[in-house]
Short mmCIF file of C-alpha atoms in Angstrom, two decimals:
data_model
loop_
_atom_site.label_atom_id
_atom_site.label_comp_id
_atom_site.label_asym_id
_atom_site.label_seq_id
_atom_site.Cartn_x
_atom_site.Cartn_y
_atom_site.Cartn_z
CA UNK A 1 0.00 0.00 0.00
CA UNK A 2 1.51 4.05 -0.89
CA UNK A 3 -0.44 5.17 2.18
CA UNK A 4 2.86 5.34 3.97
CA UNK A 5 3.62 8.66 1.52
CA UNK A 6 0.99 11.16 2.16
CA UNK A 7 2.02 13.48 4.86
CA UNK A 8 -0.75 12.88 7.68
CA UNK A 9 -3.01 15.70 8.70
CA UNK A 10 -1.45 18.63 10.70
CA UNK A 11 -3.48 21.79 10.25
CA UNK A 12 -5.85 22.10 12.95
CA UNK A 13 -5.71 18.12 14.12
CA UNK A 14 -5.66 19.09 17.82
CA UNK A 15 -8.87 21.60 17.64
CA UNK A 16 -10.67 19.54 15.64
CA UNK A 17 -11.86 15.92 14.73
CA UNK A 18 -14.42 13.49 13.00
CA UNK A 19 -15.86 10.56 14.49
CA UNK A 20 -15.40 7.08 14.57
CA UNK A 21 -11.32 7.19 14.01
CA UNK A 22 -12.16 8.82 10.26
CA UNK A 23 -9.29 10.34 9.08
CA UNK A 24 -9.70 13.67 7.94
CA UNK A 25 -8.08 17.03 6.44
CA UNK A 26 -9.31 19.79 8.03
CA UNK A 27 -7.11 22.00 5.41
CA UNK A 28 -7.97 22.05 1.45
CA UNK A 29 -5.00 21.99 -0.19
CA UNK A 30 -3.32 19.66 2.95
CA UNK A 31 -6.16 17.35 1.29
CA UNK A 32 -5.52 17.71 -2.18
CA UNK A 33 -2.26 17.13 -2.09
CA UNK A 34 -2.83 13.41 0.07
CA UNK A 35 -5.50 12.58 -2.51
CA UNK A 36 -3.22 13.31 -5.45
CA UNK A 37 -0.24 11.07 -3.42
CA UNK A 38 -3.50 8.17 -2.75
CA UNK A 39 -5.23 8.63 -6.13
CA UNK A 40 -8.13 9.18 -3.66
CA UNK A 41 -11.57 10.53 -4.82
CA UNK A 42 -11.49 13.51 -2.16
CA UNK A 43 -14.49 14.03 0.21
CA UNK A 44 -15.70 17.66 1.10
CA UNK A 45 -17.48 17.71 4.33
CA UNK A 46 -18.83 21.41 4.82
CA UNK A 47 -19.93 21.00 7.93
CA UNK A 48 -19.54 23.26 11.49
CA UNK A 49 -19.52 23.17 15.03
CA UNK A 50 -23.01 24.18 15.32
CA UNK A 51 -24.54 22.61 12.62
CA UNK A 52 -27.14 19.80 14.48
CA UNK A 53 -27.65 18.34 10.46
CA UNK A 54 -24.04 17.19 10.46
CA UNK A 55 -23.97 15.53 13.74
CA UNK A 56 -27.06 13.53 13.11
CA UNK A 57 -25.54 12.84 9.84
CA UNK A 58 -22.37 11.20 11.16
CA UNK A 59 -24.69 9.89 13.96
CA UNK A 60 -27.03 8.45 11.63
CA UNK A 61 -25.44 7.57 8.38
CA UNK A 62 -21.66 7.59 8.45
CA UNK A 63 -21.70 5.23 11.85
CA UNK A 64 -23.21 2.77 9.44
CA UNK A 65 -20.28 -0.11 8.73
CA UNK A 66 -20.98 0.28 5.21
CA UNK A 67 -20.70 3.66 4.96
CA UNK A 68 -17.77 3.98 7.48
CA UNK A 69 -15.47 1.54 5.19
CA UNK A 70 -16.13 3.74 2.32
CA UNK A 71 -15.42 6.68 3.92
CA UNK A 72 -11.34 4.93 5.82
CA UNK A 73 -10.55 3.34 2.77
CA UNK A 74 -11.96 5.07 -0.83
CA UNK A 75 -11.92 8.77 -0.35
CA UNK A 76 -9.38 11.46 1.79
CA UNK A 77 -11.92 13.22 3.84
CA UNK A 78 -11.12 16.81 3.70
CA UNK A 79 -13.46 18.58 6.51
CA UNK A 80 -13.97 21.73 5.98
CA UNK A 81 -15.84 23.61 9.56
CA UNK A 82 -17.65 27.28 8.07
CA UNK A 83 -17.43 28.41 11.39
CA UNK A 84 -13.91 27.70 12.74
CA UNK A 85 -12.82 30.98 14.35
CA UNK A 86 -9.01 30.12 14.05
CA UNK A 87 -7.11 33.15 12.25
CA UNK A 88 -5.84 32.24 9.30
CA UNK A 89 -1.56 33.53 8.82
CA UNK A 90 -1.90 37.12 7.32
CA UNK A 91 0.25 36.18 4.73
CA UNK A 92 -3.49 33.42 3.78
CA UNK A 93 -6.01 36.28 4.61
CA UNK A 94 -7.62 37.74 1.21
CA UNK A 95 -10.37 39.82 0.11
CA UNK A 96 -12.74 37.93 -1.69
CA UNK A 97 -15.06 38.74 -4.71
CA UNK A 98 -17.91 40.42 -2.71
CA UNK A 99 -14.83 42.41 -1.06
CA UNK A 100 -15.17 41.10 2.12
CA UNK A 101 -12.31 40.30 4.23
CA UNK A 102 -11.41 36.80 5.18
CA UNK A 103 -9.50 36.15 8.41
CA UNK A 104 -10.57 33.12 9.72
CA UNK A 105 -10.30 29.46 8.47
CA UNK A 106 -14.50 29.17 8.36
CA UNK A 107 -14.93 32.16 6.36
CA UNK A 108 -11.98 30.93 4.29
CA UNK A 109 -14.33 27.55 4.16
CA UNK A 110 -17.27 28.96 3.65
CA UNK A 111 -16.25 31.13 0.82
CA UNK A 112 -14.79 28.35 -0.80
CA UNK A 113 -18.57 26.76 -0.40
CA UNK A 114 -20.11 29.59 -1.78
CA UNK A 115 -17.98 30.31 -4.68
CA UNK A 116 -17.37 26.71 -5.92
CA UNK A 117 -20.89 25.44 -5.32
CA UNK A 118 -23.00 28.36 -5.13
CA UNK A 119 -24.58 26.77 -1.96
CA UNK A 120 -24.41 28.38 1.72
CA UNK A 121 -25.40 25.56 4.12
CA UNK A 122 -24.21 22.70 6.14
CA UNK A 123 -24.06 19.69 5.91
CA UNK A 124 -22.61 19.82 2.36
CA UNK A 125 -20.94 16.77 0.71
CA UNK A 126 -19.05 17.05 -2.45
CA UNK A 127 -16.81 14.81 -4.54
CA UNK A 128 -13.63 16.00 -6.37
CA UNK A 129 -11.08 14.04 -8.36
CA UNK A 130 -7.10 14.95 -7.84
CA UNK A 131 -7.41 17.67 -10.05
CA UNK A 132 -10.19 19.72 -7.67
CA UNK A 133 -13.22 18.81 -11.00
CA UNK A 134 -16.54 17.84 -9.46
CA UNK A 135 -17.60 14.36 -9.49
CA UNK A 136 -20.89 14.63 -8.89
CA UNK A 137 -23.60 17.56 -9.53
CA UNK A 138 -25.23 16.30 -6.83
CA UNK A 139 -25.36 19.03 -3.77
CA UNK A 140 -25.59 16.28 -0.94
CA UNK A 141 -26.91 17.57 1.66
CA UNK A 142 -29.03 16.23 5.01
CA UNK A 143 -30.36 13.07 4.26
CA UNK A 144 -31.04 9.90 6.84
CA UNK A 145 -31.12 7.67 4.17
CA UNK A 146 -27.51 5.29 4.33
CA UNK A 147 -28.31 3.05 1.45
CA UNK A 148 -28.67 6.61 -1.22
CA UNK A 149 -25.47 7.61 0.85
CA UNK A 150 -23.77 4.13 -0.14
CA UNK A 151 -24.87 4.42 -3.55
CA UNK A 152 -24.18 7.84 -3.54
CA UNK A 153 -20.02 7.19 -2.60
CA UNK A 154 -20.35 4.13 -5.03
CA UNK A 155 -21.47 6.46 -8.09
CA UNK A 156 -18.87 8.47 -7.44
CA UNK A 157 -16.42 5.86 -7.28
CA UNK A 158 -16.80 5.08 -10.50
CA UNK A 159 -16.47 8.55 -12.01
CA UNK A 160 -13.34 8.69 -10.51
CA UNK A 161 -11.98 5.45 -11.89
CA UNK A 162 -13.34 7.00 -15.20
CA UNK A 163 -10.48 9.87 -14.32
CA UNK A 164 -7.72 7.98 -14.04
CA UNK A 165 -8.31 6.11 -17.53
CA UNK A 166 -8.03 8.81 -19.55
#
């Protein structure tokens, strides 16, 4: 197995976690660059600290054993928290298109929601191959149903194998 040559997750790993011994990126581009290293389909979780949606979520659909050996062993789960008040380095703070100013790592997050998706709400599960295209048009949101999840992952499995033929 290569999974001995992605650098683990450092960026924010002792503020914040995911459940049942996931391993996640809490960090885009930390992400990205595992995923590329894996050739890993890469799993956004927009989620936050208050959002009750995405603990029921986890709580309902990714403790599932199904779900939960999708989630360890066929995508790097990059979670991304819209309302993480860590300050991001000065030298990562930007103005973004509305010219607002973005100093923290959820605004940085949630921006990234916004502007990529054109959706503002949590929980918000995306699929991107290693070079950051969308797998899915699906906006996944909320949804207590674990075999669509399942089939869900599995759909976008295979667009992702599709990426690595070409």
């Amino acid at each position: 197995s290569n999974n001995t040559t992605a650098n683990p997750p450092k960026k924010l790993v002792g503020k914040l976690h995911v459940p049942f011994g996931i391993e996640a990126y809490f960090d885009l581009e930390e992400g990205m660059a595992a995923a590329a290293i894996l050739k890993k389909p890469i799993m956004l979780d927009f989620t936050g600290h208050s959002c009750a949606n995405c603990r029921k979520m986890e709580e309902q659909v990714w403790r599932n054993p199904e779900v939960l050996q999708r989630l360890k062993n066929d995508f790097v789960l990059i979670s991304l928290y819209v309302d993480e008040s860590t300050v991001l380095p000065i030298n990562e703070q930007y103005i973004n298109k509305k010219g607002q100013k973005i100093t923290t790592v959820g605004e940085k997050n949630l921006d990234y929601e916004i502007t990529k998706f054109g959706f503002n709400a949590q929980p918000l599960y995306m699929f991107l191959d290693n070079n950051g295209s969308v797998l899915s048009s699906v906006l996944y949101g909320y949804d207590s149903d674990v075999n669509k999840f399942i089939q869900h992952l599995d759909e976008v499995k295979v667009a992702y194998k599709k990426t690595l033929v070409k």
